mmCIF file of C-alpha atoms in Angstrom:
data_model
loop_
_atom_site.group_PDB
_atom_site.id
_atom_site.type_symbol
_atom_site.label_atom_id
_atom_site.label_comp_id
_atom_site.label_asym_id
_atom_site.label_seq_id
_atom_site.Cartn_x
_atom_site.Cartn_y
_atom_site.Cartn_z
ATOM 1 C CA MET R 91 87.228 215.262 25.512
ATOM 2 C CA SER R 92 85.334 212.012 23.889
ATOM 3 C CA GLY R 93 81.579 211.876 23.965
ATOM 4 C CA SER R 94 81.511 209.289 26.733
ATOM 5 C CA ARG R 95 83.902 211.830 29.044
ATOM 6 C CA ARG R 96 81.504 214.799 28.558
ATOM 7 C CA SER R 97 78.597 212.746 29.184
ATOM 8 C CA LEU R 98 80.608 211.807 32.612
ATOM 9 C CA LEU R 99 80.784 214.987 33.417
ATOM 10 C CA LEU R 100 77.501 216.777 32.564
ATOM 11 C CA GLY R 101 75.955 214.064 34.498
ATOM 12 C CA GLY R 102 78.697 214.674 37.714
ATOM 13 C CA LEU R 103 77.775 218.267 37.844
ATOM 14 C CA ALA R 104 74.371 217.146 37.802
ATOM 15 C CA VAL R 105 73.828 214.919 40.314
ATOM 16 C CA ALA R 106 76.275 217.395 42.528
ATOM 17 C CA GLY R 107 73.607 220.377 41.912
ATOM 18 C CA ALA R 108 70.703 217.929 42.951
ATOM 19 C CA TYR R 109 72.829 216.942 46.285
ATOM 20 C CA PHE R 110 73.020 220.614 47.267
ATOM 21 C CA LEU R 111 69.815 221.542 46.083
ATOM 22 C CA LEU R 112 68.452 218.812 48.298
ATOM 23 C CA ARG R 113 70.733 219.877 51.578
ATOM 24 C CA ASP R 114 70.269 223.536 50.884
ATOM 25 C CA GLY R 115 66.710 223.624 50.253
ATOM 26 C CA ILE R 116 64.722 225.257 47.477
ATOM 27 C CA PRO R 117 63.192 227.657 50.221
ATOM 28 C CA ALA R 118 66.727 228.459 51.467
ATOM 29 C CA LEU R 119 67.858 229.496 48.446
ATOM 30 C CA ARG R 120 64.916 231.799 47.744
ATOM 31 C CA SER R 121 65.250 233.241 51.606
ATOM 32 C CA ARG R 122 68.967 233.891 50.305
ATOM 33 C CA PHE R 123 68.402 235.927 47.513
ATOM 34 C CA ALA R 124 64.953 237.600 47.330
ATOM 35 C CA SER R 125 63.996 240.922 49.322
ATOM 36 C CA LEU R 126 60.921 240.849 51.733
ATOM 37 C CA GLU R 127 58.113 243.055 50.628
ATOM 38 C CA PHE R 128 55.136 243.826 53.071
ATOM 39 C CA THR R 129 51.270 245.211 52.401
ATOM 40 C CA ALA R 130 49.809 247.377 55.256
ATOM 41 C CA LEU R 131 46.659 245.052 56.905
ATOM 42 C CA ASP R 132 43.343 247.762 57.026
ATOM 43 C CA ARG R 133 42.064 245.740 60.121
ATOM 44 C CA PRO R 134 44.021 245.267 62.368
ATOM 45 C CA SER R 135 46.030 248.440 62.252
ATOM 46 C CA GLY R 136 49.617 248.894 62.523
ATOM 47 C CA PHE R 137 50.337 245.400 61.044
ATOM 48 C CA ARG R 138 51.593 244.092 57.828
ATOM 49 C CA ARG R 139 51.148 240.722 55.847
ATOM 50 C CA ILE R 140 54.476 239.339 54.089
ATOM 51 C CA ALA R 141 54.049 239.086 50.240
ATOM 52 C CA GLY R 142 54.689 236.523 48.012
ATOM 53 C CA GLY R 143 58.416 235.053 47.257
ATOM 54 C CA GLN R 144 59.090 233.827 50.917
ATOM 55 C CA THR R 145 56.432 231.160 51.733
ATOM 56 C CA SER R 146 57.001 227.633 50.225
ATOM 57 C CA SER R 147 54.007 224.976 50.894
ATOM 58 C CA GLY R 148 56.920 222.023 50.991
ATOM 59 C CA GLY R 149 54.396 220.083 48.567
ATOM 60 C CA PHE R 150 51.672 220.763 50.542
ATOM 61 C CA ASP R 151 48.816 223.050 50.157
ATOM 62 C CA PRO R 152 49.532 226.068 52.913
ATOM 63 C CA PHE R 153 46.595 226.276 53.857
ATOM 64 C CA VAL R 154 45.217 223.036 54.162
ATOM 65 C CA GLY R 155 41.596 222.158 55.693
ATOM 66 C CA LEU R 156 39.211 224.982 55.927
ATOM 67 C CA ASP R 157 36.595 224.977 58.302
ATOM 68 C CA ALA R 158 34.755 221.699 59.246
ATOM 69 C CA ASP R 159 32.663 223.634 62.181
ATOM 70 C CA PRO R 160 33.485 220.543 64.763
ATOM 71 C CA GLN R 161 30.518 219.938 67.109
ATOM 72 C CA GLY R 162 31.522 221.664 70.465
ATOM 73 C CA ARG R 163 33.331 224.579 68.947
ATOM 74 C CA PRO R 164 32.702 227.549 71.441
ATOM 75 C CA ASP R 165 31.446 230.395 70.558
ATOM 76 C CA THR R 166 33.424 233.243 69.642
ATOM 77 C CA SER R 167 30.853 236.428 69.973
ATOM 78 C CA GLU R 168 32.009 237.173 73.551
ATOM 79 C CA ALA R 169 35.714 236.766 72.539
ATOM 80 C CA GLN R 170 35.787 238.796 69.985
ATOM 81 C CA THR R 171 35.031 241.801 71.939
ATOM 82 C CA ALA R 172 37.642 241.019 74.419
ATOM 83 C CA VAL R 173 40.067 240.470 71.723
ATOM 84 C CA GLU R 174 39.621 243.261 70.042
ATOM 85 C CA ALA R 175 39.721 245.301 73.356
ATOM 86 C CA ASN R 176 43.134 243.995 74.144
ATOM 87 C CA LEU R 177 44.910 242.939 71.303
ATOM 88 C CA CYS R 178 48.188 242.885 72.083
ATOM 89 C CA GLY R 179 47.729 240.700 75.334
ATOM 90 C CA THR R 180 45.994 238.297 73.808
ATOM 91 C CA LEU R 181 47.684 238.157 70.760
ATOM 92 C CA PHE R 182 51.503 237.867 72.635
ATOM 93 C CA ALA R 183 49.718 236.871 75.871
ATOM 94 C CA GLY R 184 53.066 234.851 76.669
ATOM 95 C CA TRP R 185 55.007 238.424 76.380
ATOM 96 C CA SER R 186 55.963 240.484 79.162
ATOM 97 C CA GLY R 187 56.750 243.378 77.222
ATOM 98 C CA ASP R 188 60.447 243.759 76.840
ATOM 99 C CA PRO R 189 61.490 245.493 74.219
ATOM 100 C CA ASP R 190 64.370 243.805 73.572
ATOM 101 C CA VAL R 191 62.233 240.588 72.914
ATOM 102 C CA VAL R 192 60.582 240.094 69.601
ATOM 103 C CA PRO R 193 56.867 238.475 70.580
ATOM 104 C CA ILE R 194 55.283 235.835 68.274
ATOM 105 C CA ALA R 195 51.893 234.301 68.456
ATOM 106 C CA SER R 196 51.710 231.321 66.481
ATOM 107 C CA PHE R 197 48.668 229.491 65.436
ATOM 108 C CA SER R 198 48.672 225.825 64.334
ATOM 109 C CA ASP R 199 46.179 222.873 64.328
ATOM 110 C CA TYR R 200 47.547 219.294 65.283
ATOM 111 C CA ASN R 201 46.086 217.590 61.611
ATOM 112 C CA CYS R 202 47.716 220.224 59.879
ATOM 113 C CA PRO R 203 51.171 218.597 58.264
ATOM 114 C CA ILE R 204 52.902 221.759 57.641
ATOM 115 C CA CYS R 205 51.995 223.161 61.171
ATOM 116 C CA ARG R 206 54.473 220.107 62.498
ATOM 117 C CA ILE R 207 57.726 221.836 60.219
ATOM 118 C CA THR R 208 57.044 225.395 61.384
ATOM 119 C CA THR R 209 56.235 224.781 65.038
ATOM 120 C CA ARG R 210 59.724 223.110 65.402
ATOM 121 C CA ARG R 211 61.522 225.941 63.439
ATOM 122 C CA LEU R 212 59.416 228.553 65.995
ATOM 123 C CA ALA R 213 60.393 226.373 68.619
ATOM 124 C CA GLN R 214 64.119 227.214 67.914
ATOM 125 C CA LEU R 215 63.370 231.586 68.611
ATOM 126 C CA ASP R 216 61.644 230.560 71.562
ATOM 127 C CA ASP R 217 64.739 232.009 73.940
ATOM 128 C CA VAL R 218 64.162 234.629 76.170
ATOM 129 C CA ALA R 219 67.078 233.829 78.287
ATOM 130 C CA GLU R 220 69.514 234.817 74.907
ATOM 131 C CA GLY R 221 66.845 237.658 74.611
ATOM 132 C CA GLY R 222 65.841 236.395 71.578
ATOM 133 C CA ALA R 223 62.085 235.897 70.643
ATOM 134 C CA ARG R 224 59.171 234.708 73.097
ATOM 135 C CA ILE R 225 56.385 232.774 71.887
ATOM 136 C CA THR R 226 52.517 232.649 72.673
ATOM 137 C CA TRP R 227 50.714 229.221 71.426
ATOM 138 C CA HIS R 228 47.857 229.653 70.053
ATOM 139 C CA GLU R 229 45.696 226.339 69.041
ATOM 140 C CA LEU R 230 43.539 227.310 65.866
ATOM 141 C CA PRO R 231 41.574 223.338 65.486
ATOM 142 C CA ILE R 232 39.727 224.028 62.425
ATOM 143 C CA LEU R 233 40.573 220.554 60.215
ATOM 144 C CA GLY R 234 37.584 218.786 62.308
ATOM 145 C CA GLU R 235 36.410 216.983 65.228
ATOM 146 C CA THR R 236 39.852 215.193 65.992
ATOM 147 C CA SER R 237 41.525 219.180 66.153
ATOM 148 C CA LEU R 238 39.028 219.817 68.545
ATOM 149 C CA LEU R 239 39.426 217.432 70.846
ATOM 150 C CA ALA R 240 43.439 217.413 70.533
ATOM 151 C CA ALA R 241 43.458 221.423 71.374
ATOM 152 C CA ARG R 242 40.877 220.689 74.234
ATOM 153 C CA ALA R 243 43.582 218.142 75.555
ATOM 154 C CA ALA R 244 46.599 220.516 74.950
ATOM 155 C CA LEU R 245 44.837 223.253 77.019
ATOM 156 C CA ALA R 246 43.578 220.808 79.455
ATOM 157 C CA ALA R 247 47.323 219.507 79.701
ATOM 158 C CA ASP R 248 48.535 223.118 80.361
ATOM 159 C CA ARG R 249 46.441 222.891 83.288
ATOM 160 C CA GLN R 250 49.082 220.696 84.642
ATOM 161 C CA GLY R 251 52.223 222.544 83.601
ATOM 162 C CA ALA R 252 52.567 220.207 80.757
ATOM 163 C CA TYR R 253 51.475 222.123 78.000
ATOM 164 C CA ALA R 254 54.568 222.189 76.114
ATOM 165 C CA ALA R 255 55.317 218.526 76.161
ATOM 166 C CA PHE R 256 51.834 217.761 74.995
ATOM 167 C CA HIS R 257 52.103 219.815 72.372
ATOM 168 C CA ASP R 258 55.210 218.451 71.523
ATOM 169 C CA ARG R 259 54.069 214.510 71.530
ATOM 170 C CA LEU R 260 50.445 215.608 69.498
ATOM 171 C CA LEU R 261 52.349 217.221 66.768
ATOM 172 C CA ARG R 262 55.025 214.400 66.880
ATOM 173 C CA SER R 263 52.415 211.465 66.743
ATOM 174 C CA PRO R 264 51.370 210.445 62.929
ATOM 175 C CA PHE R 265 48.015 209.379 65.110
ATOM 176 C CA ARG R 266 45.107 211.702 65.073
ATOM 177 C CA ALA R 267 43.708 212.509 68.539
ATOM 178 C CA THR R 268 41.107 209.864 69.961
ATOM 179 C CA PRO R 269 39.923 209.506 73.712
ATOM 180 C CA GLU R 270 42.048 206.467 74.140
ATOM 181 C CA TYR R 271 45.170 207.960 72.392
ATOM 182 C CA LEU R 272 45.152 210.935 74.819
ATOM 183 C CA GLN R 273 44.881 208.940 77.818
ATOM 184 C CA ALA R 274 47.744 207.011 76.679
ATOM 185 C CA VAL R 275 49.604 210.222 76.544
ATOM 186 C CA ALA R 276 48.194 211.542 79.640
ATOM 187 C CA ALA R 277 49.559 208.541 81.460
ATOM 188 C CA ASP R 278 53.333 208.656 79.692
ATOM 189 C CA LEU R 279 53.637 212.352 81.215
ATOM 190 C CA ASP R 280 52.174 211.621 84.019
ATOM 191 C CA LEU R 281 49.628 213.515 84.057
ATOM 192 C CA ASP R 282 45.859 212.977 86.279
ATOM 193 C CA HIS R 283 44.064 212.323 83.219
ATOM 194 C CA ASP R 284 40.731 212.266 84.924
ATOM 195 C CA ARG R 285 41.666 215.677 85.576
ATOM 196 C CA LEU R 286 42.662 216.141 81.990
ATOM 197 C CA ALA R 287 39.171 215.040 81.245
ATOM 198 C CA ALA R 288 36.857 217.839 82.989
ATOM 199 C CA ASP R 289 39.655 220.374 82.218
ATOM 200 C CA MET R 290 39.145 219.811 78.714
ATOM 201 C CA THR R 291 35.565 220.672 79.169
ATOM 202 C CA SER R 292 35.876 223.127 81.035
ATOM 203 C CA GLU R 293 35.079 226.971 80.348
ATOM 204 C CA ALA R 294 38.696 228.350 80.871
ATOM 205 C CA VAL R 295 40.248 225.668 77.976
ATOM 206 C CA SER R 296 36.655 226.872 75.861
ATOM 207 C CA ASP R 297 37.398 230.852 76.402
ATOM 208 C CA ARG R 298 41.254 229.830 74.874
ATOM 209 C CA ILE R 299 40.342 228.266 72.190
ATOM 210 C CA ALA R 300 37.421 230.713 71.599
ATOM 211 C CA ARG R 301 40.384 233.552 71.699
ATOM 212 C CA GLY R 302 42.290 231.634 69.387
ATOM 213 C CA LEU R 303 39.245 231.459 66.599
ATOM 214 C CA ALA R 304 38.762 235.535 67.253
ATOM 215 C CA LEU R 305 42.323 236.454 66.610
ATOM 216 C CA ARG R 306 42.086 234.286 63.287
ATOM 217 C CA THR R 307 38.624 236.366 62.319
ATOM 218 C CA LEU R 308 40.270 239.419 63.284
ATOM 219 C CA PHE R 309 43.219 238.631 60.976
ATOM 220 C CA GLY R 310 41.603 237.028 58.501
ATOM 221 C CA PHE R 311 43.738 233.732 58.647
ATOM 222 C CA ALA R 312 42.821 231.945 55.540
ATOM 223 C CA GLY R 313 44.004 228.246 57.697
ATOM 224 C CA THR R 314 47.294 227.333 58.980
ATOM 225 C CA PRO R 315 49.697 227.609 60.008
ATOM 226 C CA ALA R 316 49.758 231.354 60.544
ATOM 227 C CA ILE R 317 52.663 233.379 62.596
ATOM 228 C CA VAL R 318 52.612 236.969 63.356
ATOM 229 C CA ILE R 319 56.426 237.638 64.656
ATOM 230 C CA GLY R 320 55.621 241.602 65.859
ATOM 231 C CA ARG R 321 53.778 243.333 63.758
ATOM 232 C CA THR R 322 54.129 240.985 60.477
ATOM 233 C CA VAL R 323 51.232 237.891 59.334
ATOM 234 C CA ILE R 324 52.685 234.773 57.709
ATOM 235 C CA GLU R 325 50.971 232.450 56.591
ATOM 236 C CA GLY R 326 51.757 229.115 55.082
ATOM 237 C CA ASP R 327 55.103 227.424 55.365
ATOM 238 C CA VAL R 328 58.333 229.434 55.809
ATOM 239 C CA ASP R 329 62.060 229.129 56.074
ATOM 240 C CA GLU R 330 64.511 228.834 58.991
ATOM 241 C CA ALA R 331 66.632 231.437 57.044
ATOM 242 C CA THR R 332 63.086 233.900 56.361
ATOM 243 C CA LEU R 333 61.999 233.584 59.899
ATOM 244 C CA ALA R 334 65.437 234.779 61.677
ATOM 245 C CA ARG R 335 65.547 237.469 59.466
ATOM 246 C CA LEU R 336 62.179 239.077 60.396
ATOM 247 C CA VAL R 337 62.562 238.112 64.388
ATOM 248 C CA GLU R 338 66.145 240.703 63.588
ATOM 249 C CA MET R 339 63.514 243.328 61.139
ATOM 250 C CA GLU R 340 61.369 243.385 64.249
ATOM 251 C CA ARG R 341 63.553 244.177 66.817
ATOM 252 C CA GLU R 342 65.128 247.028 65.359
ATOM 253 C CA GLU R 343 61.522 248.878 64.354
ATOM 254 C CA GLY R 344 60.500 247.820 67.992
ATOM 255 C CA PRO R 345 57.335 246.366 69.926
ATOM 256 C CA PRO R 346 54.515 246.648 66.835
ATOM 257 C CA PRO R 347 52.305 249.813 67.680
ATOM 258 C CA ALA R 348 49.232 247.946 68.895
ATOM 259 C CA CYS R 349 51.910 247.073 72.108
ATOM 260 C CA LEU R 350 52.511 250.366 72.436
ATOM 261 C CA ARG R 351 51.144 251.784 75.822
ATOM 262 C CA ALA R 352 49.670 255.379 75.645
#
């Protein structure tokens, strides 16, 4: 074979290899061949953290944006006590306790770029009708004042039955939350803006944010995104194959110990 033909062939193989790598992604290859490893958590007991090799930052810092301590963040002292007294009920508030449905808790921030990816992946698992998984969405506004503003707006929208739509809209938007933008979103979703504005500063919304922050303290989350699938804690990005695999593992092992009734 001539040198030019050999170079052409090798070049074609390299292009093909690059195509399949880009199509399937490095995380997909990693999750396909690597085994899952876990480390037990000392606190809260009965939970475990997934060890290295299954998360990928996708080019971003998986713990992007640590506490900016925005003005107006609710105090968590009372919430901390309440969360520890009813950990399962708070963590998996949207789960009925059905042992055939895997409970999942998602913690995200609207200013976190990776959260936009993980939320889309998780949403595909949120299907009780198929006997799959049930997700409880927690707001974890730790990236500044616009994060807190967006979290309050989403939870206020929930009081009008529009959390999912508002949550999805904020995660798909390239803009950071401003009062004007939130008003436009509320109008597009046919929400009562005056009620939304009032609910954003309500005690009920503050309590929900405080519970999310208290759960973060209890589990020691470094940042967002953070996910709890049954008894397994994940921080950072995680691919679809690993998510599906963890759901099946948790289904086989049964409800997490914290959710077993005495």
